[in-house]
């Protein structure tokens, strides 16, 4: 796996102060993608144990609420082994941090058994250990700047804990429009 960028002190890709990992590689190629350079699987830096250790050290700082994983596409088959390892490590070593993931895939189509991005050794472990999944491809014609943490109206913010418990998609309260002032007021919560 290659990494395009790691953002420190990020507040745009989930609630609270976050470390955001942008992985490289995406075959979805959404028209109007904000991060086309990440489509190339070899773009950026090779993911190494040292880079993972550095990310964990940064994330361990008390002011971070959690980790966000974006792309490219984290659920590309080439990326899932390292993503799974990272998520399991964060949950073990930093259990108070939440994990958000962003995908151009649909949870209940592509990430279930039989789905195009489902890998039996990794996908369920990833989904069972993240807190929020923002799913769906970016659709330029449905672009809406007022949406929380996503770009187009077809994308969903899914509460993964409740979804996995109930066996059906449960939308996160942030899926509804929340004024930016309200989000800022609750950043530390």
Tab-separated table of C-alpha atoms in Angstrom:
chain	number	residue	atom	x	y	z
A	1	UNK	CA	0.000	0.000	0.000
A	2	UNK	CA	1.101	3.543	-0.708
A	3	UNK	CA	0.087	6.654	1.199
A	4	UNK	CA	-0.614	9.934	-0.544
A	5	UNK	CA	-0.650	12.075	2.607
A	6	UNK	CA	-1.130	12.089	6.354
A	7	UNK	CA	-2.880	15.181	7.703
A	8	UNK	CA	-2.253	16.158	11.298
A	9	UNK	CA	-4.711	18.329	13.228
A	10	UNK	CA	-7.441	17.769	10.609
A	11	UNK	CA	-10.988	18.929	11.393
A	12	UNK	CA	-12.533	18.431	7.953
A	13	UNK	CA	-12.785	14.642	7.785
A	14	UNK	CA	-14.760	13.687	10.877
A	15	UNK	CA	-15.692	15.142	14.217
A	16	UNK	CA	-13.079	16.651	16.506
A	17	UNK	CA	-9.354	16.974	15.885
A	18	UNK	CA	-8.134	14.032	13.803
A	19	UNK	CA	-5.225	12.384	12.065
A	20	UNK	CA	-6.288	11.646	8.478
A	21	UNK	CA	-4.618	9.000	6.348
A	22	UNK	CA	-5.073	9.287	2.576
A	23	UNK	CA	-4.231	5.952	0.944
A	24	UNK	CA	-3.327	5.662	-2.727
A	25	UNK	CA	-5.139	3.625	-5.329
A	26	UNK	CA	-8.686	3.868	-6.621
A	27	UNK	CA	-10.433	2.216	-9.551
A	28	UNK	CA	-13.759	4.034	-9.091
A	29	UNK	CA	-12.580	7.322	-10.692
A	30	UNK	CA	-15.546	9.533	-9.762
A	31	UNK	CA	-16.046	12.473	-12.118
A	32	UNK	CA	-15.113	15.602	-10.152
A	33	UNK	CA	-13.068	13.708	-7.540
A	34	UNK	CA	-11.319	16.158	-5.201
A	35	UNK	CA	-8.236	13.959	-4.953
A	36	UNK	CA	-7.486	12.465	-8.395
A	37	UNK	CA	-3.779	12.078	-7.642
A	38	UNK	CA	-4.703	9.255	-5.267
A	39	UNK	CA	-6.076	7.100	-8.107
A	40	UNK	CA	-2.522	5.913	-8.814
A	41	UNK	CA	-1.695	2.930	-6.572
A	42	UNK	CA	1.995	3.923	-6.527
A	43	UNK	CA	1.500	7.610	-5.705
A	44	UNK	CA	3.208	8.879	-2.584
A	45	UNK	CA	5.110	7.012	0.070
A	46	UNK	CA	5.246	3.266	0.653
A	47	UNK	CA	3.401	2.232	3.841
A	48	UNK	CA	6.026	0.824	6.214
A	49	UNK	CA	6.097	-0.279	9.863
A	50	UNK	CA	7.987	2.940	10.627
A	51	UNK	CA	5.296	5.084	9.008
A	52	UNK	CA	2.608	3.164	10.892
A	53	UNK	CA	4.488	3.692	14.179
A	54	UNK	CA	4.761	7.403	13.422
A	55	UNK	CA	1.014	7.664	12.756
A	56	UNK	CA	0.196	5.793	15.995
A	57	UNK	CA	2.545	8.051	17.973
A	58	UNK	CA	0.894	11.163	16.546
A	59	UNK	CA	-2.622	9.803	17.109
A	60	UNK	CA	-1.799	8.998	20.742
A	61	UNK	CA	-1.662	12.708	21.611
A	62	UNK	CA	-4.497	13.644	23.942
A	63	UNK	CA	-6.036	16.307	21.701
A	64	UNK	CA	-6.908	13.860	18.906
A	65	UNK	CA	-10.409	12.414	18.894
A	66	UNK	CA	-9.650	9.836	16.245
A	67	UNK	CA	-8.358	8.585	12.930
A	68	UNK	CA	-9.925	9.131	9.503
A	69	UNK	CA	-8.992	6.882	6.591
A	70	UNK	CA	-9.666	8.162	3.081
A	71	UNK	CA	-8.233	7.848	-0.359
A	72	UNK	CA	-7.962	6.917	-3.026
A	73	UNK	CA	-9.985	3.957	-1.906
A	74	UNK	CA	-9.319	2.142	1.382
A	75	UNK	CA	-11.415	-0.854	0.285
A	76	UNK	CA	-9.392	-1.610	-2.835
A	77	UNK	CA	-8.261	-5.232	-2.380
A	78	UNK	CA	-4.594	-4.143	-2.399
A	79	UNK	CA	-5.201	-1.755	0.523
A	80	UNK	CA	-7.370	-3.859	2.837
A	81	UNK	CA	-4.608	-5.952	4.504
A	82	UNK	CA	-2.671	-2.911	5.762
A	83	UNK	CA	-5.844	-0.954	6.574
A	84	UNK	CA	-7.136	-3.876	8.619
A	85	UNK	CA	-3.850	-4.208	10.504
A	86	UNK	CA	-3.797	-0.471	11.263
A	87	UNK	CA	-7.404	-0.406	12.497
A	88	UNK	CA	-6.889	-3.411	14.767
A	89	UNK	CA	-3.745	-1.808	16.173
A	90	UNK	CA	-5.509	1.505	16.849
A	91	UNK	CA	-8.373	-0.302	18.609
A	92	UNK	CA	-5.895	-2.257	20.761
A	93	UNK	CA	-3.416	0.507	21.608
A	94	UNK	CA	-5.699	3.576	21.516
A	95	UNK	CA	-9.191	2.290	22.347
A	96	UNK	CA	-10.479	5.767	23.238
A	97	UNK	CA	-9.940	6.996	19.638
A	98	UNK	CA	-12.747	6.628	17.107
A	99	UNK	CA	-12.212	5.631	13.486
A	100	UNK	CA	-13.944	7.094	10.433
A	101	UNK	CA	-13.550	5.628	6.954
A	102	UNK	CA	-14.559	7.086	3.610
A	103	UNK	CA	-15.300	4.888	0.603
A	104	UNK	CA	-16.683	5.302	-2.881
A	105	UNK	CA	-18.266	1.864	-2.478
A	106	UNK	CA	-21.754	1.245	-1.129
A	107	UNK	CA	-21.703	-0.579	2.190
A	108	UNK	CA	-24.742	-2.778	1.565
A	109	UNK	CA	-23.786	-3.600	-2.041
A	110	UNK	CA	-19.996	-3.796	-2.387
A	111	UNK	CA	-18.793	-4.506	1.169
A	112	UNK	CA	-20.972	-7.500	2.043
A	113	UNK	CA	-20.314	-11.175	1.237
A	114	UNK	CA	-20.537	-11.515	-2.540
A	115	UNK	CA	-19.858	-7.793	-3.043
A	116	UNK	CA	-17.151	-6.583	-5.415
A	117	UNK	CA	-14.893	-5.279	-2.610
A	118	UNK	CA	-15.589	-7.947	0.006
A	119	UNK	CA	-12.525	-9.924	1.108
A	120	UNK	CA	-13.357	-12.601	3.671
A	121	UNK	CA	-10.068	-12.171	5.537
A	122	UNK	CA	-10.342	-8.395	5.966
A	123	UNK	CA	-13.573	-6.569	5.163
A	124	UNK	CA	-15.640	-7.728	8.145
A	125	UNK	CA	-12.753	-7.079	10.549
A	126	UNK	CA	-12.477	-3.541	9.194
A	127	UNK	CA	-16.216	-2.867	9.364
A	128	UNK	CA	-16.533	-4.380	12.852
A	129	UNK	CA	-13.846	-2.065	14.212
A	130	UNK	CA	-14.694	1.325	12.731
A	131	UNK	CA	-17.185	3.768	14.191
A	132	UNK	CA	-18.351	5.660	11.113
A	133	UNK	CA	-18.399	4.831	7.404
A	134	UNK	CA	-19.071	7.499	4.806
A	135	UNK	CA	-20.093	5.509	1.738
A	136	UNK	CA	-21.013	5.969	-1.896
A	137	UNK	CA	-19.290	7.390	-4.934
A	138	UNK	CA	-19.033	11.133	-5.387
A	139	UNK	CA	-21.657	12.203	-7.963
A	140	UNK	CA	-20.904	15.614	-9.459
A	141	UNK	CA	-24.590	16.286	-10.291
A	142	UNK	CA	-25.505	15.728	-6.613
A	143	UNK	CA	-22.741	17.947	-5.201
A	144	UNK	CA	-23.910	19.940	-2.181
A	145	UNK	CA	-21.528	22.116	-0.183
A	146	UNK	CA	-23.921	22.142	2.803
A	147	UNK	CA	-23.492	18.431	3.523
A	148	UNK	CA	-21.574	17.296	6.581
A	149	UNK	CA	-18.333	15.431	5.814
A	150	UNK	CA	-19.278	14.370	2.288
A	151	UNK	CA	-19.589	15.918	-1.142
A	152	UNK	CA	-22.724	14.593	-2.814
A	153	UNK	CA	-26.260	13.890	-1.680
A	154	UNK	CA	-26.111	10.155	-2.447
A	155	UNK	CA	-23.341	9.597	0.094
A	156	UNK	CA	-24.285	8.428	3.578
A	157	UNK	CA	-22.747	8.791	7.026
A	158	UNK	CA	-23.323	5.394	8.612
A	159	UNK	CA	-23.125	4.566	12.322
A	160	UNK	CA	-21.227	1.302	12.002
A	161	UNK	CA	-21.643	0.128	15.607
A	162	UNK	CA	-25.441	0.257	15.303
A	163	UNK	CA	-25.430	-1.010	11.728
A	164	UNK	CA	-23.411	-4.105	12.619
A	165	UNK	CA	-25.510	-4.719	15.740
A	166	UNK	CA	-28.875	-4.398	13.945
A	167	UNK	CA	-27.873	-5.959	10.619
A	168	UNK	CA	-29.221	-3.009	8.629
A	169	UNK	CA	-27.888	0.423	7.709
A	170	UNK	CA	-28.291	2.914	10.565
A	171	UNK	CA	-27.504	6.476	9.587
A	172	UNK	CA	-25.414	8.626	11.905
A	173	UNK	CA	-27.146	11.793	13.201
A	174	UNK	CA	-24.619	13.867	11.210
A	175	UNK	CA	-26.197	12.450	8.044
A	176	UNK	CA	-28.794	15.202	8.451
A	177	UNK	CA	-27.724	18.761	7.700
A	178	UNK	CA	-26.083	20.419	10.689
A	179	UNK	CA	-25.039	24.074	10.480
A	180	UNK	CA	-21.267	24.546	10.637
A	181	UNK	CA	-21.606	26.677	13.784
A	182	UNK	CA	-23.255	23.734	15.560
A	183	UNK	CA	-20.504	21.332	14.477
A	184	UNK	CA	-17.808	23.755	15.667
A	185	UNK	CA	-19.569	24.148	19.032
A	186	UNK	CA	-19.433	20.377	19.539
A	187	UNK	CA	-15.924	19.719	18.159
A	188	UNK	CA	-14.433	18.599	21.463
A	189	UNK	CA	-17.329	16.333	22.414
